CSV table of C-alpha atoms and ligand atoms in Angstrom, one decimal:
chain,number,residue,atom,x,y,z
A,15,MET,CA,0.0,0.0,0.0
A,16,SER,CA,1.6,3.2,-1.1
A,17,GLN,CA,-0.6,5.5,0.9
A,18,GLN,CA,0.1,5.9,4.6
A,19,VAL,CA,-2.6,4.0,6.5
A,20,ARG,CA,-4.5,6.1,9.0
A,21,VAL,CA,-7.7,4.8,10.5
A,22,ARG,CA,-10.0,6.0,13.2
A,23,PHE,CA,-12.5,4.9,15.7
A,24,ALA,CA,-15.0,7.7,16.0
A,25,PRO,CA,-17.6,6.9,18.6
A,26,SER,CA,-20.2,9.4,19.9
A,27,PRO,CA,-20.1,9.5,23.7
A,28,THR,CA,-23.7,8.7,24.2
A,29,GLY,CA,-23.3,5.9,26.7
A,30,PRO,CA,-21.1,2.9,27.3
A,31,LEU,CA,-19.4,1.4,24.3
A,32,HIS,CA,-21.2,-1.7,23.3
A,33,ILE,CA,-19.6,-4.8,21.9
A,34,GLY,CA,-20.3,-3.8,18.3
A,35,GLY,CA,-18.4,-0.6,18.8
A,36,VAL,CA,-15.6,-2.5,20.4
A,37,ARG,CA,-15.4,-4.8,17.4
A,38,THR,CA,-15.2,-1.8,15.1
A,39,ALA,CA,-12.4,-0.4,17.2
A,40,LEU,CA,-10.6,-3.7,17.1
A,41,PHE,CA,-10.8,-4.1,13.3
A,42,ASN,CA,-9.5,-0.6,12.8
A,43,TYR,CA,-6.7,-1.4,15.2
A,44,LEU,CA,-5.8,-4.7,13.5
A,45,PHE,CA,-5.9,-3.0,10.1
A,46,ALA,CA,-3.7,-0.2,11.2
A,47,LYS,CA,-1.1,-2.5,12.8
A,48,LYS,CA,-1.1,-4.9,9.9
A,49,ASN,CA,-0.2,-2.0,7.6
A,50,ASN,CA,2.2,-0.2,9.8
A,51,GLY,CA,-0.3,2.6,10.0
A,52,THR,CA,-1.9,4.7,12.7
A,53,PHE,CA,-5.0,4.1,14.7
A,54,PHE,CA,-6.6,7.1,16.2
A,55,LEU,CA,-9.6,7.8,18.4
A,56,ARG,CA,-11.8,10.8,17.7
A,57,ILE,CA,-14.7,11.7,19.9
A,58,GLU,CA,-17.8,12.7,17.9
A,59,ASP,CA,-19.6,14.8,20.4
A,60,THR,CA,-21.4,17.4,18.3
A,61,ASP,CA,-24.8,16.3,19.3
A,62,GLN,CA,-25.0,17.9,22.7
A,63,ASN,CA,-28.5,16.5,23.4
A,64,ARG,CA,-27.2,12.9,23.4
A,65,PHE,CA,-24.0,13.6,25.3
A,66,VAL,CA,-23.5,11.4,28.3
A,67,PRO,CA,-20.9,12.4,31.0
A,68,GLY,CA,-18.4,9.6,31.6
A,69,ALA,CA,-18.9,7.9,28.3
A,70,GLU,CA,-15.6,9.3,26.8
A,71,ALA,CA,-13.5,8.2,29.8
A,72,TYR,CA,-15.3,4.8,29.6
A,73,ILE,CA,-14.4,4.4,25.9
A,74,MET,CA,-10.7,5.2,26.6
A,75,GLU,CA,-10.5,2.9,29.6
A,76,ALA,CA,-12.2,0.0,27.7
A,77,LEU,CA,-9.7,0.3,24.8
A,78,GLU,CA,-6.8,0.4,27.2
A,79,TRP,CA,-8.1,-2.7,29.1
A,80,LEU,CA,-8.5,-4.6,25.8
A,81,GLY,CA,-4.9,-3.7,24.8
A,82,ILE,CA,-6.0,-1.9,21.7
A,83,ALA,CA,-5.4,1.7,22.8
A,84,PRO,CA,-5.2,4.3,20.0
A,85,ASP,CA,-1.8,5.7,18.9
A,86,GLU,CA,-3.3,9.2,18.7
A,87,THR,CA,-6.1,10.8,20.7
A,88,ILE,CA,-6.9,13.4,23.3
A,89,GLY,CA,-3.8,13.8,25.4
A,90,LYS,CA,-1.7,11.4,23.3
A,91,ASN,CA,0.4,12.2,20.2
A,92,GLU,CA,-1.9,15.0,19.4
A,93,LYS,CA,-0.7,15.5,15.8
A,94,PHE,CA,-4.2,16.5,14.5
A,95,ALA,CA,-5.6,18.1,17.7
A,96,PRO,CA,-8.2,18.6,18.9
A,97,TYR,CA,-9.6,15.0,18.8
A,98,ARG,CA,-12.9,16.1,20.4
A,99,GLN,CA,-15.3,17.5,17.8
A,100,SER,CA,-16.9,19.9,20.2
A,101,GLU,CA,-13.5,21.6,20.4
A,102,ARG,CA,-13.3,21.8,16.6
A,103,LYS,CA,-16.6,23.6,16.4
A,104,ASP,CA,-15.3,26.8,14.9
A,105,LEU,CA,-13.8,25.0,12.0
A,106,TYR,CA,-16.9,23.6,10.5
A,107,GLN,CA,-18.8,26.8,9.7
A,108,ARG,CA,-16.2,27.7,7.1
A,109,TYR,CA,-16.7,24.4,5.3
A,110,ALA,CA,-20.4,24.7,5.3
A,111,THR,CA,-20.1,28.2,3.8
A,112,ASP,CA,-17.8,26.8,1.2
A,113,LEU,CA,-20.4,24.4,0.1
A,114,ILE,CA,-23.0,27.2,-0.1
A,115,ASN,CA,-20.7,29.2,-2.3
A,116,SER,CA,-19.9,26.4,-4.6
A,117,GLY,CA,-23.7,25.7,-5.0
A,118,ASN,CA,-23.5,22.3,-3.2
A,119,ALA,CA,-25.6,23.4,-0.2
A,120,TYR,CA,-28.4,25.8,0.6
A,121,TYR,CA,-30.0,27.5,3.6
A,122,ALA,CA,-33.4,26.2,4.7
A,123,PHE,CA,-35.5,28.3,7.0
A,124,ASP,CA,-38.5,26.1,7.3
A,125,THR,CA,-40.0,26.1,10.8
A,126,PRO,CA,-41.0,22.8,12.4
A,127,ASP,CA,-44.7,23.7,11.8
A,128,ALA,CA,-44.1,24.5,8.1
A,129,LEU,CA,-42.3,21.1,7.7
A,130,ASP,CA,-45.2,19.3,9.4
A,131,ALA,CA,-47.6,21.0,7.1
A,132,ALA,CA,-45.6,20.0,4.0
A,133,ARG,CA,-45.3,16.5,5.3
A,134,LYS,CA,-49.1,16.2,5.8
A,135,LEU,CA,-49.7,17.6,2.3
A,136,GLU,CA,-47.6,14.9,0.7
A,137,GLU,CA,-49.0,12.2,2.8
A,138,GLU,CA,-52.5,13.2,1.8
A,139,GLN,CA,-51.5,12.5,-1.7
A,140,GLY,CA,-50.2,9.1,-0.7
A,141,LYS,CA,-46.5,10.1,-0.9
A,142,THR,CA,-43.8,10.0,1.7
A,143,PHE,CA,-42.2,13.3,2.4
A,144,ILE,CA,-38.5,13.4,1.6
A,145,TYR,CA,-36.7,16.7,1.8
A,146,ASN,CA,-34.9,16.6,-1.6
A,147,HIS,CA,-35.0,17.7,-5.2
A,148,THR,CA,-38.7,17.0,-5.5
A,149,ASN,CA,-39.7,19.8,-3.2
A,150,ARG,CA,-36.7,21.9,-2.2
A,151,GLU,CA,-37.7,24.6,-4.5
A,152,LYS,CA,-41.2,24.7,-3.0
A,153,LEU,CA,-39.9,25.0,0.5
A,154,ASP,CA,-38.5,28.0,2.4
A,155,THR,CA,-34.9,27.8,1.1
A,156,SER,CA,-32.2,30.1,-0.3
A,157,LEU,CA,-32.7,28.4,-3.6
A,158,VAL,CA,-35.8,30.4,-4.2
A,159,ILE,CA,-35.0,33.8,-2.7
A,160,SER,CA,-32.3,36.3,-3.5
A,161,THR,CA,-28.8,36.3,-1.9
A,162,GLU,CA,-29.6,39.6,-0.3
A,163,GLU,CA,-32.8,38.4,1.3
A,164,THR,CA,-31.0,35.3,2.5
A,165,ALA,CA,-28.3,37.4,4.1
A,166,LYS,CA,-30.9,39.6,5.7
A,167,ARG,CA,-32.8,36.8,7.2
A,168,ILE,CA,-29.7,35.3,8.7
A,169,ALA,CA,-28.5,38.7,10.0
A,170,ASP,CA,-32.0,39.1,11.6
A,171,GLY,CA,-31.3,36.0,13.6
A,172,GLU,CA,-33.8,33.7,11.9
A,173,HIS,CA,-33.2,30.0,12.6
A,174,TYR,CA,-31.9,28.1,9.6
A,175,VAL,CA,-30.1,24.9,8.7
A,176,ILE,CA,-27.7,24.3,5.9
A,177,ARG,CA,-28.7,21.3,3.7
A,178,PHE,CA,-26.7,19.4,1.2
A,179,LYS,CA,-28.0,20.0,-2.4
A,180,THR,CA,-27.9,16.4,-3.6
A,181,PRO,CA,-27.3,16.2,-7.3
A,182,VAL,CA,-30.2,14.7,-9.4
A,183,ASN,CA,-30.4,11.9,-11.9
A,184,GLU,CA,-27.1,10.3,-11.1
A,185,THR,CA,-26.2,6.7,-10.3
A,186,LEU,CA,-23.2,6.6,-8.0
A,187,TYR,CA,-20.9,3.6,-8.5
A,188,LEU,CA,-19.0,3.2,-5.2
A,189,HIS,CA,-16.7,0.6,-3.9
A,190,ASP,CA,-16.7,-1.0,-0.4
A,191,ILE,CA,-13.7,-3.2,0.5
A,192,ILE,CA,-16.0,-5.7,2.1
A,193,ARG,CA,-19.2,-5.4,0.0
A,194,GLY,CA,-17.5,-4.8,-3.4
A,195,ASP,CA,-19.3,-2.5,-5.9
A,196,VAL,CA,-22.3,-0.8,-4.6
A,197,LYS,CA,-24.5,1.6,-6.5
A,198,PHE,CA,-26.9,4.3,-5.3
A,199,ASP,CA,-29.5,6.4,-7.1
A,200,THR,CA,-29.1,10.0,-6.0
A,201,ASN,CA,-32.7,10.8,-6.7
A,202,LEU,CA,-33.6,8.6,-3.7
A,203,LEU,CA,-31.4,10.5,-1.2
A,204,ASP,CA,-32.6,13.3,1.0
A,205,ASP,CA,-30.9,16.6,1.4
A,206,LYS,CA,-29.3,16.0,4.8
A,207,VAL,CA,-28.8,18.8,7.3
A,208,LEU,CA,-25.1,19.6,7.5
A,209,PHE,CA,-25.1,22.6,9.8
A,210,LYS,CA,-27.4,24.3,12.3
A,211,SER,CA,-27.8,27.9,13.3
A,212,ASP,CA,-26.7,27.0,16.8
A,213,GLY,CA,-23.2,26.8,15.2
A,214,MET,CA,-23.0,23.1,15.4
A,215,PRO,CA,-22.3,20.8,12.5
A,216,THR,CA,-24.2,17.5,12.1
A,217,TYR,CA,-22.4,14.2,12.2
A,218,HIS,CA,-22.1,14.1,8.4
A,219,LEU,CA,-20.3,17.4,7.9
A,220,ALA,CA,-18.0,17.1,10.9
A,221,ASN,CA,-17.2,13.5,10.1
A,222,ILE,CA,-16.2,14.3,6.5
A,223,VAL,CA,-14.2,17.4,7.3
A,224,ASP,CA,-12.3,15.7,10.1
A,225,ASP,CA,-11.6,12.6,8.1
A,226,HIS,CA,-10.1,14.8,5.5
A,227,LEU,CA,-8.2,17.0,7.9
A,228,MET,CA,-6.9,14.1,9.9
A,229,GLU,CA,-5.8,12.3,6.8
A,230,THR,CA,-8.0,9.2,7.2
A,231,SER,CA,-7.1,6.7,4.6
A,232,HIS,CA,-9.8,4.1,5.3
A,233,VAL,CA,-13.2,4.4,7.0
A,234,ILE,CA,-13.9,1.1,8.7
A,235,ARG,CA,-17.3,1.2,10.5
A,236,GLY,CA,-20.5,-0.7,11.2
A,237,GLU,CA,-23.0,-1.6,8.5
A,238,GLU,CA,-25.5,0.8,9.9
A,239,TRP,CA,-23.5,3.6,8.2
A,240,LEU,CA,-23.7,2.1,4.7
A,241,PRO,CA,-26.7,4.2,3.8
A,242,SER,CA,-24.6,7.3,4.5
A,243,MET,CA,-21.9,6.3,2.1
A,244,PRO,CA,-23.4,8.0,-1.0
A,245,LEU,CA,-23.8,11.3,0.9
A,246,HIS,CA,-20.3,11.0,2.2
A,247,ALA,CA,-18.9,10.3,-1.2
A,248,LEU,CA,-20.8,13.3,-2.6
A,249,LEU,CA,-19.5,15.5,0.1
A,250,TYR,CA,-15.9,14.6,-0.7
A,251,ARG,CA,-16.6,15.3,-4.3
A,252,ALA,CA,-18.2,18.6,-3.5
A,253,PHE,CA,-15.2,19.7,-1.5
A,254,GLY,CA,-12.9,18.5,-4.2
A,255,TRP,CA,-11.2,16.1,-1.8
A,256,ASP,CA,-10.1,12.5,-2.4
A,257,ALA,CA,-12.4,10.2,-0.5
A,258,PRO,CA,-11.0,7.5,1.9
A,259,GLN,CA,-11.7,3.9,1.1
A,260,PHE,CA,-14.7,2.4,2.8
A,261,ALA,CA,-15.3,-0.9,4.6
A,262,HIS,CA,-18.6,-1.5,6.3
A,263,LEU,CA,-18.5,-4.3,8.9
A,264,PRO,CA,-21.3,-6.8,9.2
A,265,LEU,CA,-23.9,-6.5,12.0
A,266,ILE,CA,-23.6,-8.5,15.1
A,267,MET,CA,-26.8,-10.5,15.5
A,268,LYS,CA,-28.8,-11.8,18.5
A,269,PRO,CA,-27.8,-15.3,19.8
A,270,VAL,CA,-31.3,-16.6,19.0
A,271,GLY,CA,-33.9,-15.4,16.6
A,272,ASN,CA,-33.3,-12.6,14.2
A,273,GLY,CA,-32.2,-9.0,14.5
A,274,LYS,CA,-29.3,-7.0,15.7
A,275,LEU,CA,-27.8,-7.6,19.1
A,276,SER,CA,-29.1,-4.9,21.3
A,277,LYS,CA,-27.7,-3.2,24.4
A,278,ARG,CA,-30.5,-4.8,26.3
A,279,ASP,CA,-30.0,-8.4,25.2
A,280,GLY,CA,-26.9,-8.8,27.5
A,281,ASP,CA,-28.4,-8.4,30.9
A,282,LYS,CA,-31.6,-9.9,29.8
A,283,MET,CA,-29.9,-13.1,28.6
A,284,GLY,CA,-27.1,-13.2,31.2
A,285,PHE,CA,-24.0,-12.2,29.2
A,286,PRO,CA,-22.1,-9.0,29.0
A,287,VAL,CA,-22.4,-6.8,25.9
A,288,PHE,CA,-20.2,-4.1,27.3
A,289,PRO,CA,-16.4,-4.2,27.9
A,290,LEU,CA,-16.6,-2.7,31.4
A,291,ASP,CA,-19.4,-2.3,34.0
A,292,TRP,CA,-21.5,0.8,33.4
A,293,LYS,CA,-23.3,2.2,36.4
A,294,THR,CA,-26.3,4.5,36.3
A,295,ASP,CA,-29.1,5.4,38.7
A,296,GLU,CA,-31.1,2.6,37.1
A,297,GLY,CA,-28.6,0.0,37.8
A,298,THR,CA,-25.5,-1.6,36.4
A,299,SER,CA,-25.0,-3.0,32.9
A,300,SER,CA,-22.4,-5.6,33.3
A,301,GLY,CA,-19.1,-5.7,31.6
A,302,TYR,CA,-16.6,-8.3,30.5
A,303,ARG,CA,-13.9,-7.1,32.8
A,304,GLU,CA,-16.0,-7.4,36.0
A,305,LYS,CA,-17.5,-10.8,34.8
A,306,GLY,CA,-14.0,-12.2,34.9
A,307,PHE,CA,-13.2,-12.3,31.2
A,308,PHE,CA,-9.6,-12.0,30.1
A,309,PRO,CA,-9.1,-9.1,27.7
A,310,GLU,CA,-7.2,-11.4,25.3
A,311,ALA,CA,-10.2,-13.7,25.2
A,312,VAL,CA,-12.6,-10.9,24.4
A,313,VAL,CA,-10.4,-9.6,21.7
A,314,ASN,CA,-10.0,-13.1,20.2
A,315,PHE,CA,-13.7,-13.8,20.3
A,316,LEU,CA,-14.6,-10.4,18.8
A,317,ALA,CA,-12.1,-10.8,16.0
A,318,LEU,CA,-13.9,-13.9,14.8
A,319,LEU,CA,-17.3,-12.1,14.8
A,320,GLY,CA,-17.4,-11.5,11.1
A,321,TRP,CA,-13.9,-12.5,10.1
A,322,ASN,CA,-11.7,-15.6,9.8
A,323,ASP,CA,-8.3,-16.3,8.3
A,324,GLY,CA,-9.6,-19.0,6.0
A,325,THR,CA,-8.3,-21.9,8.2
A,326,GLU,CA,-9.8,-23.7,11.1
A,327,GLN,CA,-7.7,-21.8,13.6
A,328,GLU,CA,-9.7,-20.1,16.3
A,329,LEU,CA,-7.1,-19.1,18.9
A,330,PHE,CA,-5.2,-16.1,18.0
A,331,SER,CA,-3.0,-13.8,20.1
A,332,LEU,CA,-3.3,-10.1,19.3
A,333,ASP,CA,0.0,-10.3,17.4
A,334,GLU,CA,-1.3,-13.3,15.4
A,335,LEU,CA,-4.5,-11.4,14.6
A,336,VAL,CA,-2.5,-8.4,13.4
A,337,ALA,CA,-0.4,-10.7,11.2
A,338,SER,CA,-3.4,-12.5,9.7
A,339,PHE,CA,-6.0,-9.8,9.5
A,340,ASP,CA,-7.3,-8.9,6.1
A,341,LEU,CA,-10.3,-6.7,5.4
A,342,HIS,CA,-11.1,-8.7,2.3
A,343,ARG,CA,-11.8,-11.7,4.5
A,344,VAL,CA,-14.5,-9.9,6.5
A,345,HIS,CA,-17.9,-11.4,5.9
A,346,LYS,CA,-20.8,-9.5,4.4
A,347,SER,CA,-23.6,-11.2,6.3
A,348,GLY,CA,-24.4,-10.7,10.0
A,349,ALA,CA,-22.3,-12.5,12.6
A,350,LYS,CA,-24.3,-14.3,15.3
A,351,PHE,CA,-23.2,-13.6,18.8
A,352,ASP,CA,-22.7,-16.9,20.7
A,353,PRO,CA,-22.4,-16.4,24.4
A,354,GLU,CA,-21.2,-20.1,24.9
A,355,LYS,CA,-18.4,-19.6,22.4
A,356,ASN,CA,-17.5,-16.5,24.3
A,357,LYS,CA,-17.1,-18.5,27.5
A,358,TRP,CA,-15.2,-21.2,25.6
A,359,PHE,CA,-12.6,-18.6,24.6
A,360,ASN,CA,-12.2,-17.5,28.1
A,361,HIS,CA,-11.7,-21.1,29.2
A,362,GLN,CA,-9.0,-21.4,26.6
A,363,TYR,CA,-7.2,-18.4,27.9
A,364,LEU,CA,-7.7,-19.4,31.5
A,365,ILE,CA,-6.0,-22.8,31.0
A,366,LYS,CA,-3.1,-21.1,29.3
A,367,GLN,CA,-2.4,-18.9,32.4
A,368,GLU,CA,0.3,-19.9,34.8
A,369,ASP,CA,-1.1,-21.7,37.8
A,370,ALA,CA,0.7,-19.3,40.1
A,371,THR,CA,-1.0,-16.3,38.3
A,372,LEU,CA,-4.4,-17.9,38.7
A,373,ALA,CA,-3.6,-18.7,42.4
A,374,LYS,CA,-2.9,-15.0,42.9
A,375,ALA,CA,-6.3,-14.1,41.4
A,376,PHE,CA,-8.1,-16.7,43.5
A,377,SER,CA,-6.4,-15.7,46.7
A,378,PRO,CA,-8.5,-12.6,47.5
A,379,ILE,CA,-11.7,-14.7,47.0
A,380,LEU,CA,-10.4,-17.2,49.6
A,381,LEU,CA,-9.4,-14.5,52.0
A,382,GLU,CA,-12.9,-13.1,51.9
A,383,LYS,CA,-14.1,-16.5,52.8
A,384,GLY,CA,-11.6,-16.6,55.7
A,385,PHE,CA,-9.0,-18.9,54.2
A,386,ASP,CA,-5.4,-17.7,54.1
A,387,VAL,CA,-3.9,-20.4,52.0
A,388,ASP,CA,-0.2,-21.0,51.4
A,389,GLU,CA,0.8,-20.0,47.9
A,390,SER,CA,2.4,-23.2,46.8
A,391,LYS,CA,-0.6,-25.2,48.0
A,392,LEU,CA,-3.0,-22.9,46.2
A,393,THR,CA,-1.0,-23.2,43.1
A,394,LYS,CA,-1.3,-26.9,43.3
A,395,ILE,CA,-5.0,-26.8,43.8
A,396,VAL,CA,-5.5,-24.4,40.9
A,397,SER,CA,-3.5,-26.8,38.7
A,398,LEU,CA,-6.0,-29.6,39.6
A,399,ILE,CA,-9.2,-27.6,38.9
A,400,LYS,CA,-8.5,-25.1,36.1
A,401,GLU,CA,-9.1,-27.6,33.2
A,402,ARG,CA,-12.8,-27.4,33.9
A,403,ALA,CA,-13.2,-23.7,34.7
A,404,HIS,CA,-14.3,-20.8,32.5
A,405,PHE,CA,-13.6,-18.1,35.1
A,406,VAL,CA,-11.6,-17.7,38.3
A,407,SER,CA,-14.9,-16.8,40.0
A,408,GLU,CA,-15.9,-20.5,39.5
A,409,PHE,CA,-12.9,-21.8,41.4
A,410,TRP,CA,-14.4,-21.6,44.9
A,411,GLU,CA,-17.4,-23.7,44.0
A,412,MET,CA,-15.0,-26.2,42.3
A,413,SER,CA,-12.6,-26.5,45.1
A,414,ASP,CA,-14.2,-25.6,48.5
A,415,PHE,CA,-13.6,-29.1,49.7
A,416,PHE,CA,-9.8,-28.5,49.6
A,417,PHE,CA,-10.3,-25.9,52.3
A,418,GLU,CA,-13.1,-27.2,54.5
A,419,ALA,CA,-14.7,-30.5,55.2
A,420,PRO,CA,-18.1,-31.0,53.6
A,421,ALA,CA,-20.9,-29.6,55.7
A,422,SER,CA,-23.5,-32.0,54.1
A,423,TYR,CA,-23.5,-34.9,51.7
A,424,ASP,CA,-25.2,-34.9,48.3
A,425,GLU,CA,-28.4,-36.9,48.7
A,426,LYS,CA,-28.3,-38.8,45.5
A,427,ALA,CA,-24.6,-39.6,45.9
A,428,SER,CA,-25.3,-40.9,49.4
A,429,LYS,CA,-27.1,-43.9,47.9
A,430,ASN,CA,-23.6,-45.2,47.3
A,431,TRP,CA,-23.1,-45.5,51.1
A,432,LYS,CA,-24.2,-49.1,51.8
A,433,ALA,CA,-24.6,-51.1,55.0
A,434,GLU,CA,-21.1,-52.6,54.6
A,435,THR,CA,-19.5,-49.2,53.8
A,436,PRO,CA,-18.6,-48.1,57.4
A,437,GLU,CA,-16.6,-51.2,58.0
A,438,LEU,CA,-14.8,-50.9,54.7
A,439,MET,CA,-14.1,-47.2,55.5
A,440,GLN,CA,-12.6,-48.2,58.9
A,441,ASP,CA,-10.3,-50.6,57.1
A,442,LEU,CA,-9.4,-47.9,54.6
A,443,ILE,CA,-8.4,-45.6,57.5
A,444,SER,CA,-6.1,-48.3,58.8
A,445,VAL,CA,-4.5,-48.6,55.4
A,446,ILE,CA,-4.1,-44.8,55.1
A,447,GLU,CA,-2.6,-44.5,58.6
A,448,GLU,CA,0.3,-46.7,57.5
A,449,ILE,CA,1.3,-44.7,54.4
A,450,GLY,CA,4.6,-43.0,54.7
A,451,ASP,CA,5.2,-41.2,51.4
A,452,PHE,CA,1.9,-39.3,51.3
A,453,THR,CA,1.9,-38.4,47.6
A,454,SER,CA,-1.0,-39.0,45.2
A,455,LEU,CA,0.5,-41.8,43.1
A,456,ASN,CA,1.9,-43.6,46.1
A,457,ILE,CA,-1.4,-43.4,48.0
A,458,GLU,CA,-3.2,-44.6,44.9
A,459,ILE,CA,-0.9,-47.6,44.5
A,460,ILE,CA,-1.2,-48.6,48.1
A,461,VAL,CA,-5.0,-48.2,48.3
A,462,LYS,CA,-5.6,-50.1,45.1
A,463,ASP,CA,-3.2,-52.8,46.1
A,464,TRP,CA,-5.2,-53.3,49.3
A,465,MET,CA,-8.4,-53.5,47.3
A,466,THR,CA,-7.1,-56.0,44.9
A,467,LYS,CA,-5.6,-58.2,47.6
A,468,ASN,CA,-8.8,-58.2,49.5
A,469,GLU,CA,-11.0,-58.6,46.4
A,470,ILE,CA,-12.9,-55.4,47.2
A,471,GLY,CA,-14.6,-53.9,44.1
A,472,MET,CA,-13.6,-50.3,43.1
A,473,GLY,CA,-17.1,-48.9,43.4
A,474,LYS,CA,-17.3,-50.1,47.0
A,475,ILE,CA,-14.5,-47.9,48.1
A,476,MET,CA,-14.0,-45.1,45.6
A,477,GLN,CA,-17.4,-43.5,45.7
A,478,PRO,CA,-17.9,-43.5,49.5
A,479,PHE,CA,-14.3,-42.3,49.8
A,480,ARG,CA,-15.0,-39.4,47.5
A,481,LEU,CA,-18.3,-38.7,49.2
A,482,SER,CA,-16.5,-38.5,52.6
A,483,LEU,CA,-13.9,-36.0,51.3
A,484,VAL,CA,-15.9,-33.9,48.9
A,485,GLY,CA,-19.5,-34.3,50.0
A,486,ALA,CA,-20.5,-35.2,46.4
A,487,LEU,CA,-19.3,-37.2,43.5
A,488,LYS,CA,-17.4,-34.3,41.9
A,489,GLY,CA,-13.9,-32.9,41.8
A,490,PRO,CA,-10.5,-33.8,40.4
A,491,HIS,CA,-8.6,-37.1,40.7
A,492,LEU,CA,-9.4,-38.4,44.2
A,493,PHE,CA,-5.9,-39.2,45.3
A,494,ASP,CA,-4.8,-35.7,44.3
A,495,ILE,CA,-7.3,-34.4,46.8
A,496,VAL,CA,-6.1,-36.8,49.4
A,497,GLU,CA,-2.5,-35.6,49.0
A,498,VAL,CA,-3.4,-31.9,49.2
A,499,ILE,CA,-5.7,-32.1,52.3
A,500,GLY,CA,-3.2,-34.5,54.0
A,501,LYS,CA,-3.4,-37.7,56.0
A,502,GLU,CA,-4.9,-36.3,59.2
A,503,GLU,CA,-7.7,-34.4,57.4
A,504,THR,CA,-8.5,-37.4,55.2
A,505,ILE,CA,-8.9,-39.7,58.2
A,506,SER,CA,-11.0,-37.1,60.0
A,507,ARG,CA,-13.3,-36.7,57.1
A,508,ILE,CA,-13.8,-40.4,56.7
A,509,ASN,CA,-14.6,-40.7,60.4
A,510,LYS,CA,-17.1,-37.8,60.1
A,511,ALA,CA,-18.8,-39.5,57.2
A,512,ILE,CA,-19.0,-42.8,59.1
A,513,SER,CA,-20.8,-41.0,62.0
A,514,SER,CA,-23.0,-38.8,59.8
A,515,LEU,CA,-24.1,-41.1,57.0
B,606,LIG,N1,-19.9,8.9,15.3
B,606,LIG,C1,-20.3,7.8,14.5
B,606,LIG,C2,-20.7,6.6,15.5
B,606,LIG,O1,-21.0,6.9,16.5
B,606,LIG,C3,-19.1,7.4,13.6
B,606,LIG,C4,-19.5,6.7,12.4
B,606,LIG,C5,-18.3,6.6,11.5
B,606,LIG,O2,-17.4,5.8,11.8
B,606,LIG,O3,-18.3,7.3,10.5
B,606,LIG,O4,-20.7,5.5,15.2
């Protein structure tokens, strides 16, 4: 690629960043890194009505946590500052005026009431009202009054908007890296508002001006912006600027049924759709971080929502993703969000962690329960249970019997406790008492040897033995548990079972 790659993530700070936005940021990041380019973050906060305090900080924190922080943004390598559109406010008016002067835009003075009346009139004739070439000369615009009158009305403080004068009778042949060739009929477009008399640009104008000034080479964004592509292409043309290349990412779909994954689906269905917790007066929308997901797992999972490298490979580190990423391999059709797969990825990253690292993460949970466990012992326990876990938060439930004797016994499993069991368990205690080298394999050899010599069936010992130690028929290899809890505790638990069951 000869052109310097510069891509941006340009969220509006209207709330917490949802998972679709995170995926857009990730694909921009991967594309930038793959092409030795720059990934920058621009905050599109021109719509003051939808501004939500805290959202901007949330977005930055989320990208940091995921390991995909921008190279340039507010407070960081500010080569094209400011990166917040509200601070670029004074810039846009000039560009709006340029479009007026070149005949590509016009002032529209219609009051809301006048627009309503015009809409009603069209509807009565069975038509849908679109503000465009069909009626712009019948409405209250600078296209039908003199330049002097226009200037006077503006000077008098009348409210106006500046609308784009969409060209008529044209078919636009555009190209999208993911979708290929796409064409649009300009007669079907409406004359979008670009600028308002409160001095604020709309998204469309600010976005195009900034992408030009910030030297954006590729616009990679969600499919919901595809309908804006013809207007954006026309705006670049009207300004006489080269347009960036476009790539519209597929939608992320609900796990079941049809439709786009919504912000509400997550908490409703019990999985996070936000990177971090988002707290409001109405409650908390849960985030991946607080649910115990590893950022690497979230990144890996999201990368495969709408993209693959053409092989069966599913596990990719961030570096591997950068190396394999290709916009041409992004799918056109929607990607189903699968919460189970999401957890599967976390499991994969969990088992890859060092046992000692996981032990450190588990330790505070244990301390809260009142157990201050020796580090090497905890590391050993973690090594025995992690294969079945998705999250560190599941560790306690999977391993409580390592720390305390069972308080009760699973009812169904207790059926394995037969009339002859107490006597057999007494004999087992005698065998265990004699074991010197109290390590899993040695204990196992001695116990099994004793069973074989005395012709005692496996089931007669192993299940009641496990029940005594664990309280249920769950947990890792039994003799590993025996080793970890030690001889004294093992015997004490068997005794307790004999007296309780
Ligand atoms: N501010 C827009 C958004 O919130 C940006 C769309 C674009 O990337 O052009 O998604």
